[in-house]
Short mmCIF file of C-alpha atoms in Angstrom, two decimals:
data_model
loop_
_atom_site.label_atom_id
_atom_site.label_comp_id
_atom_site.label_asym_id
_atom_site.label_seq_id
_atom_site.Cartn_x
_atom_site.Cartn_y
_atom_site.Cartn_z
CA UNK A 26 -0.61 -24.97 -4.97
CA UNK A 27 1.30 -22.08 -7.12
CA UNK A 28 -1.73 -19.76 -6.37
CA UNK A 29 -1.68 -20.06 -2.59
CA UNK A 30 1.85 -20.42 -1.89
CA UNK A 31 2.05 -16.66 -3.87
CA UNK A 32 -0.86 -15.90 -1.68
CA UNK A 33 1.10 -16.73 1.51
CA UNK A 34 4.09 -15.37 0.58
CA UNK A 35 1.93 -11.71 -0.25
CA UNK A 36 0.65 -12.05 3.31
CA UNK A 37 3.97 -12.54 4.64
CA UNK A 38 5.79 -9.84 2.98
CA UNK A 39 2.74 -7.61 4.27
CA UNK A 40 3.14 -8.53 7.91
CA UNK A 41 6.83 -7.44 7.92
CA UNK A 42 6.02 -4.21 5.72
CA UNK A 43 6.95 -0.73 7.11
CA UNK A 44 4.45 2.17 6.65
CA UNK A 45 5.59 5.18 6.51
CA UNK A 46 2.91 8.12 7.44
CA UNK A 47 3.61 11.49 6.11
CA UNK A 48 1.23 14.13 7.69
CA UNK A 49 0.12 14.26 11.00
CA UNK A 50 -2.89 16.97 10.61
CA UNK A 51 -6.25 16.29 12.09
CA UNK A 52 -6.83 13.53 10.44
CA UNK A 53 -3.38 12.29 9.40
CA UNK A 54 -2.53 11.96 13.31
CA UNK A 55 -5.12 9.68 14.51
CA UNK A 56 -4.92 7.48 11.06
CA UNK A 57 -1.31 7.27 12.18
CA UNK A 58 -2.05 6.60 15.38
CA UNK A 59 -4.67 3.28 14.25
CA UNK A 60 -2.10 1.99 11.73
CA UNK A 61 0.53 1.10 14.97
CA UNK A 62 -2.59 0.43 16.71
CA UNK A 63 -2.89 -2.40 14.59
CA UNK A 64 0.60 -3.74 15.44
CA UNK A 65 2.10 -2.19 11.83
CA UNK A 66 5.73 -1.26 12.22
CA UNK A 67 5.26 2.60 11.40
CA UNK A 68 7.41 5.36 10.58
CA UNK A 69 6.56 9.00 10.32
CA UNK A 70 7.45 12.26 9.43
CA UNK A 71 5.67 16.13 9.77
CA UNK A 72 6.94 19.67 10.06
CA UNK A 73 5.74 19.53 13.17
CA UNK A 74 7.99 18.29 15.71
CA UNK A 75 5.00 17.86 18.32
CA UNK A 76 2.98 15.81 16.30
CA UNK A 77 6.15 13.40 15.80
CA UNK A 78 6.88 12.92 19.26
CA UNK A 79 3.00 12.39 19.88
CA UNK A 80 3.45 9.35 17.40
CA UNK A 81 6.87 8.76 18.74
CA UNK A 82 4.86 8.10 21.96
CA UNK A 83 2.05 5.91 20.75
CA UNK A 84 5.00 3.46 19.57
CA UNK A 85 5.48 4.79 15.97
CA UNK A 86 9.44 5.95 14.99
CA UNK A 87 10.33 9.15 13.89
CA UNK A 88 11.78 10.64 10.62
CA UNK A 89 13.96 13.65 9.54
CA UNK A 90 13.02 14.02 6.10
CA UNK A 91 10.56 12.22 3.80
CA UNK A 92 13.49 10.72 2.05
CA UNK A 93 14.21 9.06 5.22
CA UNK A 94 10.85 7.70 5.70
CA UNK A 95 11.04 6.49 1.83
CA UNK A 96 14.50 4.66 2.78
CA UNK A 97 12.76 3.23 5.82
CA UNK A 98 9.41 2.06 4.27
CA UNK A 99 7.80 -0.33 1.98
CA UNK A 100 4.62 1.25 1.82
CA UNK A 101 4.10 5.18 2.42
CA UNK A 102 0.70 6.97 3.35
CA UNK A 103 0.69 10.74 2.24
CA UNK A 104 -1.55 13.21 4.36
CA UNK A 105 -0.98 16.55 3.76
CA UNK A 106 -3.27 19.91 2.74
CA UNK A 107 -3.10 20.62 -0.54
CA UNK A 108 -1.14 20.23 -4.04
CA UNK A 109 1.82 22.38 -3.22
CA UNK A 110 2.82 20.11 -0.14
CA UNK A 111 2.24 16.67 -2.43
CA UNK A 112 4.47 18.18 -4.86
CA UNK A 113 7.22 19.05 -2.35
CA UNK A 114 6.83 16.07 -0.20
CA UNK A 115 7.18 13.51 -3.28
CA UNK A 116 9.60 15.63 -5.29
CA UNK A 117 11.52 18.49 -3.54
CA UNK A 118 14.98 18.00 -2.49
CA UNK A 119 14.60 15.85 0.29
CA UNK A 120 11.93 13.98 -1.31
CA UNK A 121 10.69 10.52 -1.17
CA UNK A 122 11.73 10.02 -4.79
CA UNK A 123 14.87 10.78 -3.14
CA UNK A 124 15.14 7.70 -2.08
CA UNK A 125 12.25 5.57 -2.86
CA UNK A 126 12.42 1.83 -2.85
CA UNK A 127 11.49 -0.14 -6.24
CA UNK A 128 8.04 -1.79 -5.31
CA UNK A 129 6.72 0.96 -2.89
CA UNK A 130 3.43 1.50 -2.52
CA UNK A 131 2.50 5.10 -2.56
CA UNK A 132 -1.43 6.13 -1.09
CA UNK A 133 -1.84 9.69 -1.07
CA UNK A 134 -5.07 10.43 1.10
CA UNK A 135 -4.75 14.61 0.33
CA UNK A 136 -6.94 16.23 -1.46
CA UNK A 137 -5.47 17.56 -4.77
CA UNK A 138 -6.09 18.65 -8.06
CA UNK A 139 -6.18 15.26 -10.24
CA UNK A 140 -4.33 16.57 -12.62
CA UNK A 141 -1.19 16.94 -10.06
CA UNK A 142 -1.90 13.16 -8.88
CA UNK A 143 -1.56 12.05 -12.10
CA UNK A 144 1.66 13.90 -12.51
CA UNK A 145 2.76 12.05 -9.10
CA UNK A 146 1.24 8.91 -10.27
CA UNK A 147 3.85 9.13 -13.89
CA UNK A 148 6.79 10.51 -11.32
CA UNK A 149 6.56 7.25 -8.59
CA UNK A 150 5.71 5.03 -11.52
CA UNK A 151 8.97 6.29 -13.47
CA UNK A 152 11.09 5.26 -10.18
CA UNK A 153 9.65 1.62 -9.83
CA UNK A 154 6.77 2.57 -7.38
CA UNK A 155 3.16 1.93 -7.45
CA UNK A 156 0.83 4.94 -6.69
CA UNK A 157 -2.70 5.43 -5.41
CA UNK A 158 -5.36 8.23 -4.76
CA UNK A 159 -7.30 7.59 -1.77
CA UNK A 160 -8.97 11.12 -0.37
CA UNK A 161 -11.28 10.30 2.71
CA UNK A 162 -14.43 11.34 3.76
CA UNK A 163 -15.85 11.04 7.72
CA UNK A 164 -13.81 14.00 9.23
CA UNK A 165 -11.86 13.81 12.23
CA UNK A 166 -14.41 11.83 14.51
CA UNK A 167 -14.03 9.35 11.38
CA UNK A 168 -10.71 9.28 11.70
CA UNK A 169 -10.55 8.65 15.39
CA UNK A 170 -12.85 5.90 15.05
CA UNK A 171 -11.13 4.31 12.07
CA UNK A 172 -14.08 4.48 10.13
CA UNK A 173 -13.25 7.17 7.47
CA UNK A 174 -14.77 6.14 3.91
CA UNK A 175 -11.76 6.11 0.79
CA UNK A 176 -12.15 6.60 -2.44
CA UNK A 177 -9.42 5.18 -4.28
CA UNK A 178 -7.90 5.70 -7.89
CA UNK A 179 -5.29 3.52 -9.26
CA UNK A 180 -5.16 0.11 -10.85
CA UNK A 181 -6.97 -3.01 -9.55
CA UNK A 182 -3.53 -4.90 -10.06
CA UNK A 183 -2.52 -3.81 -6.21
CA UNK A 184 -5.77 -3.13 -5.03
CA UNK A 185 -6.61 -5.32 -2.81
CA UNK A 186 -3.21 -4.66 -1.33
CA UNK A 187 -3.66 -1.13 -0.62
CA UNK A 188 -7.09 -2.04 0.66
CA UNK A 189 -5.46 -4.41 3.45
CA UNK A 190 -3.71 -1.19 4.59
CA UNK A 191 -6.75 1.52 4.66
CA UNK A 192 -9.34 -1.22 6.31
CA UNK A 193 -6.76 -0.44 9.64
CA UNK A 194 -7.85 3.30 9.01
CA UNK A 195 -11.37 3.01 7.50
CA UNK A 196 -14.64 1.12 7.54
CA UNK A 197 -15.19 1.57 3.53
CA UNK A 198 -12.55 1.38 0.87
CA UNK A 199 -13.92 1.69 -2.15
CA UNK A 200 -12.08 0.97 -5.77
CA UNK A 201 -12.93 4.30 -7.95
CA UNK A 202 -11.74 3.33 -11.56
CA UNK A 203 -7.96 4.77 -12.69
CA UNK A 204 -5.83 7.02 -10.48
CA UNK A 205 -7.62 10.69 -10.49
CA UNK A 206 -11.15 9.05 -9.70
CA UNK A 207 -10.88 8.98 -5.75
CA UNK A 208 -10.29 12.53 -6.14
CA UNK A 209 -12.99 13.54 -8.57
CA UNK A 210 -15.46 11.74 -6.14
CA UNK A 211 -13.72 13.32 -3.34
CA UNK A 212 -14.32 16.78 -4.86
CA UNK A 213 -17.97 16.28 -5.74
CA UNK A 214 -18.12 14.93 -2.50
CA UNK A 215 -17.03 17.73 -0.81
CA UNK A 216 -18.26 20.14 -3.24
CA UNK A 217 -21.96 18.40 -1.89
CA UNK A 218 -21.18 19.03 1.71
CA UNK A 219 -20.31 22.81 1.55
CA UNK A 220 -23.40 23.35 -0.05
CA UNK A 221 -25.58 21.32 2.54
CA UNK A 222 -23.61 22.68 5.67
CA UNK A 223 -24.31 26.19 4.20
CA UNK A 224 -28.24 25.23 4.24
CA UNK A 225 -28.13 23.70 7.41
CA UNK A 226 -26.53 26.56 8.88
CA UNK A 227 -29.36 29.24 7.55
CA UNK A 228 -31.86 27.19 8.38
CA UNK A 229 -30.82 26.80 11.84
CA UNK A 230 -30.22 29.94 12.54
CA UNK A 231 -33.83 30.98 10.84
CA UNK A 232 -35.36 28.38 13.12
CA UNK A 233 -33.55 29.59 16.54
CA UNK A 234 -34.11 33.07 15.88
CA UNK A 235 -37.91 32.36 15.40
CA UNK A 236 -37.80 30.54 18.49
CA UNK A 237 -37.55 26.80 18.35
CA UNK A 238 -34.84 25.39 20.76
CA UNK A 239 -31.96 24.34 18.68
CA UNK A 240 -32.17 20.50 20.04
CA UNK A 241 -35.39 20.21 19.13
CA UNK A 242 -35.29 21.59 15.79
CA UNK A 243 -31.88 19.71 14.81
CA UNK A 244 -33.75 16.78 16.01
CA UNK A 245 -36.85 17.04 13.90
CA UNK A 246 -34.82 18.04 10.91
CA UNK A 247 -32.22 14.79 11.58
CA UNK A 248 -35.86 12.57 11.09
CA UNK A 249 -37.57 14.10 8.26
CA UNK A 250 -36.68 15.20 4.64
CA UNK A 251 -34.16 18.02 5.25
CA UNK A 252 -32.05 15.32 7.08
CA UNK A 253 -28.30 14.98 6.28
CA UNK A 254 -24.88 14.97 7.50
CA UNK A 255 -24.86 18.02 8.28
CA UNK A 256 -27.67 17.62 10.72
CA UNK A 257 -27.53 14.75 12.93
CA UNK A 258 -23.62 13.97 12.67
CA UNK A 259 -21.69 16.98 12.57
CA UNK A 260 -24.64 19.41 13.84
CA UNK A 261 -22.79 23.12 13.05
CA UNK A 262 -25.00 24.61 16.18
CA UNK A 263 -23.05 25.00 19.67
CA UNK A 264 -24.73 22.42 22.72
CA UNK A 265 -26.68 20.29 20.10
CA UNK A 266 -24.12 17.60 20.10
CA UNK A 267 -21.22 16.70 22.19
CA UNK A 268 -17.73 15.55 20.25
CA UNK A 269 -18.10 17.88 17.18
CA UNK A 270 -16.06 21.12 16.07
CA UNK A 271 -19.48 23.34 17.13
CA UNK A 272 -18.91 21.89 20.72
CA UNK A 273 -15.72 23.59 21.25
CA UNK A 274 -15.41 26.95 19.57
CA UNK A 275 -15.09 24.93 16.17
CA UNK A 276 -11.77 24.15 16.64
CA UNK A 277 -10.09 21.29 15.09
CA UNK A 278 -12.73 19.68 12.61
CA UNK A 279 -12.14 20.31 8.83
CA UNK A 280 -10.89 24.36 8.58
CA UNK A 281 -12.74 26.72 6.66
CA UNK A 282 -9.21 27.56 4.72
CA UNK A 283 -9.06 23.83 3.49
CA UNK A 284 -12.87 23.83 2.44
CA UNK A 285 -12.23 26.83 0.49
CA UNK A 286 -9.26 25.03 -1.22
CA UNK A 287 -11.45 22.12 -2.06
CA UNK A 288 -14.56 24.42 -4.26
CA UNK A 289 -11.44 26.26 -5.92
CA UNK A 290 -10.77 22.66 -7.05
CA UNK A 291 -13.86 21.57 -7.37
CA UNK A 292 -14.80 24.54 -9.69
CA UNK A 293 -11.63 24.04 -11.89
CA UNK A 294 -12.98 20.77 -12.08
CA UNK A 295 -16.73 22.22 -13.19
CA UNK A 296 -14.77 24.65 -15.95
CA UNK A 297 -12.77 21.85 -17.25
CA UNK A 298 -15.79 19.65 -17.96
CA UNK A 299 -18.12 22.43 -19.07
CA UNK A 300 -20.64 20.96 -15.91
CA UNK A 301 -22.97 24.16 -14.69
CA UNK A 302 -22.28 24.66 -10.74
CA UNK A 303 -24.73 27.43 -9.71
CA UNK A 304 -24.71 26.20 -6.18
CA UNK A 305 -21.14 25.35 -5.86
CA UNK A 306 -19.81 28.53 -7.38
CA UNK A 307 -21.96 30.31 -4.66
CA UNK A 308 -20.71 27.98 -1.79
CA UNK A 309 -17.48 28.93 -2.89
CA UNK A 310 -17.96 32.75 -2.69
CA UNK A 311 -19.44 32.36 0.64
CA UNK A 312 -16.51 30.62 2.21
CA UNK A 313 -14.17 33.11 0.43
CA UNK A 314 -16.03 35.76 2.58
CA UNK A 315 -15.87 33.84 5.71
CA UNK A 316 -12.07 32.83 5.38
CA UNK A 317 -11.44 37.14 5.19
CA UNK A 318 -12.18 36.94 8.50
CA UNK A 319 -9.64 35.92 10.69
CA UNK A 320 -11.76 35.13 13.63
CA UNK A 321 -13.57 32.39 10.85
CA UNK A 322 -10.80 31.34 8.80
CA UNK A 323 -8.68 29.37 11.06
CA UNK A 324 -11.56 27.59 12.13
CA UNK A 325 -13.53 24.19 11.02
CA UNK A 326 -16.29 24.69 8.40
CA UNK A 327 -19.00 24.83 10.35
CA UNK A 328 -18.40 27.93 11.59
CA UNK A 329 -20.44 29.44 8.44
CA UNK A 330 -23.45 29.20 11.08
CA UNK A 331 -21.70 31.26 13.90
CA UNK A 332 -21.01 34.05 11.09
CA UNK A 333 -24.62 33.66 9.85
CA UNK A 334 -25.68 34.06 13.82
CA UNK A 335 -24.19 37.57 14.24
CA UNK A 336 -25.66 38.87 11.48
#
């Protein structure tokens, strides 16, 4: 009787929880945006005033500050590019240690160095907060769909909890071990993916320029051993599929910039660990190349091909 009276009341205080959402990117937006979908009472906050009142318009309420949202929420979702930001946004001035509730439930879903989560993880535990890595993977159509795969780090105690939150934004939520290990799989992860859209790209462009049509080559490729993500989901080659970054100049999508950002991690991550990355120290040098460029760098990742085209 003790066990599911506790379990009723968890449920209860859940329903009546406020979310905040800080970061309204690419991918933070439309997460946002399925959270009040799901009839959440949801806060949020961005530098961006346009991509608050988009929010403010989908039925979410706005925020000047994340101290603010902290004051306003029981359990806060962080979105944001890179260390740097999660540092500010937890701990600068107008914080949300500022004013963070005892029993929040901090999920940070950038992707940072581990060693900086941890450092967050010690600074919201310190204040009476619970804290969680949760990096995604699935990209922006992912995130539209709700179906955006998280890797989470953080104790099992309140796992299930913060798993009732991300199912709104995601069709996978998996539990990665202590907080830091959403992030390492997050970087290897990613680490993976530069290194497979770089392939793709050369080999589509060797194939085109030989003379195959590019739908029929992607398609072959998407059904035999060469197939991967890279292929048949997020297909880097303009008019092979409709609803990707390729489709429209490569805007929106996952930038260049942040891939870049992710190897530098991913390699500090290599060094630390004494792990040989021959591959991923070359990825990295070819996206440091393309981001010089500023007609590359401000776009999504899979731009690498378009650069390899005009050679």
């Amino acid at each position: 009787m003790a066990v599911c009276l506790n379990r009723l009341l968890s449920l209860s205080a859940r329903s009546m929880s406020t979310v905040g959402f800080v970061g309204l990117g690419n991918m933070g937006g439309y997460m946002a945006k399925n959270l009040v979908k799901a009839g959440k009472d949801v806060v949020v906050y961005d530098v961006n005033d346009a991509s608050v009142q988009d929010l403010k318009s989908s039925g979410a309420g706005a925020c000047s500050t994340p101290s603010e949202l902290a004051a306003r929420s029981n359990v806060i979702v962080t979105m944001v590019p890179s260390s740097p930001h999660v540092q500010e946004v937890f701990t600068g001035s107008e914080g949300l240690l500022k004013s963070l509730k005892p029993g929040t439930l901090c999920i940070d879903s950038s992707t940072i160095d581990p060693a900086v989560s941890k450092d967050i993880d010690s600074a919201v535990r310190a204040a009476g907060g619970h804290f969680y890595d949760a990096p995604v993977s699935g990209g922006v159509v992912a995130a539209e769909k709700g179906i955006l795969t998280f890797m989470v780090g953080g104790d099992a105690e309140k796992f299930d909890e913060v798993k009732s939150y991300l199912a709104h934004m995601g069709a996978n939520v998996i539990h990665c071990g202590a907080n830091g290990n959403g992030l390492v799989v997050k970087l290897c992860n990613n680490m993976m993916l530069a290194i497979s859209m770089i392939g793709a790209a050369e080999t589509l462009n060797m194939g085109v320029k030989m003379g195959m049509e590019k739908k029929l080559l992607s398609d072959i490729l998407g059904k035999s051993t060469a197939r991967c993500w890279s292929i048949d989901t997020y297909n880097p080659v303009p008019g092979v599929m409709e609803g990707v970054p390729a489709s429209r100049d490569y805007e929106g999508g996952f930038g260049a910039t942040l891939m870049l950002k992710d190897l530098g991690l991913a390699e500090l991550m290599a060094d630390g660990s004494e792990s040989p990355i021959v591959f991923g120290k070359m990825a990295k040098q070819i996206y440091e190349e393309l981001c010089q460029d500023d007609k590359f760098a401000p776009k999504d990742f899979g731009v690498i091909f378009k650069k390899l085209s005009e050679q």
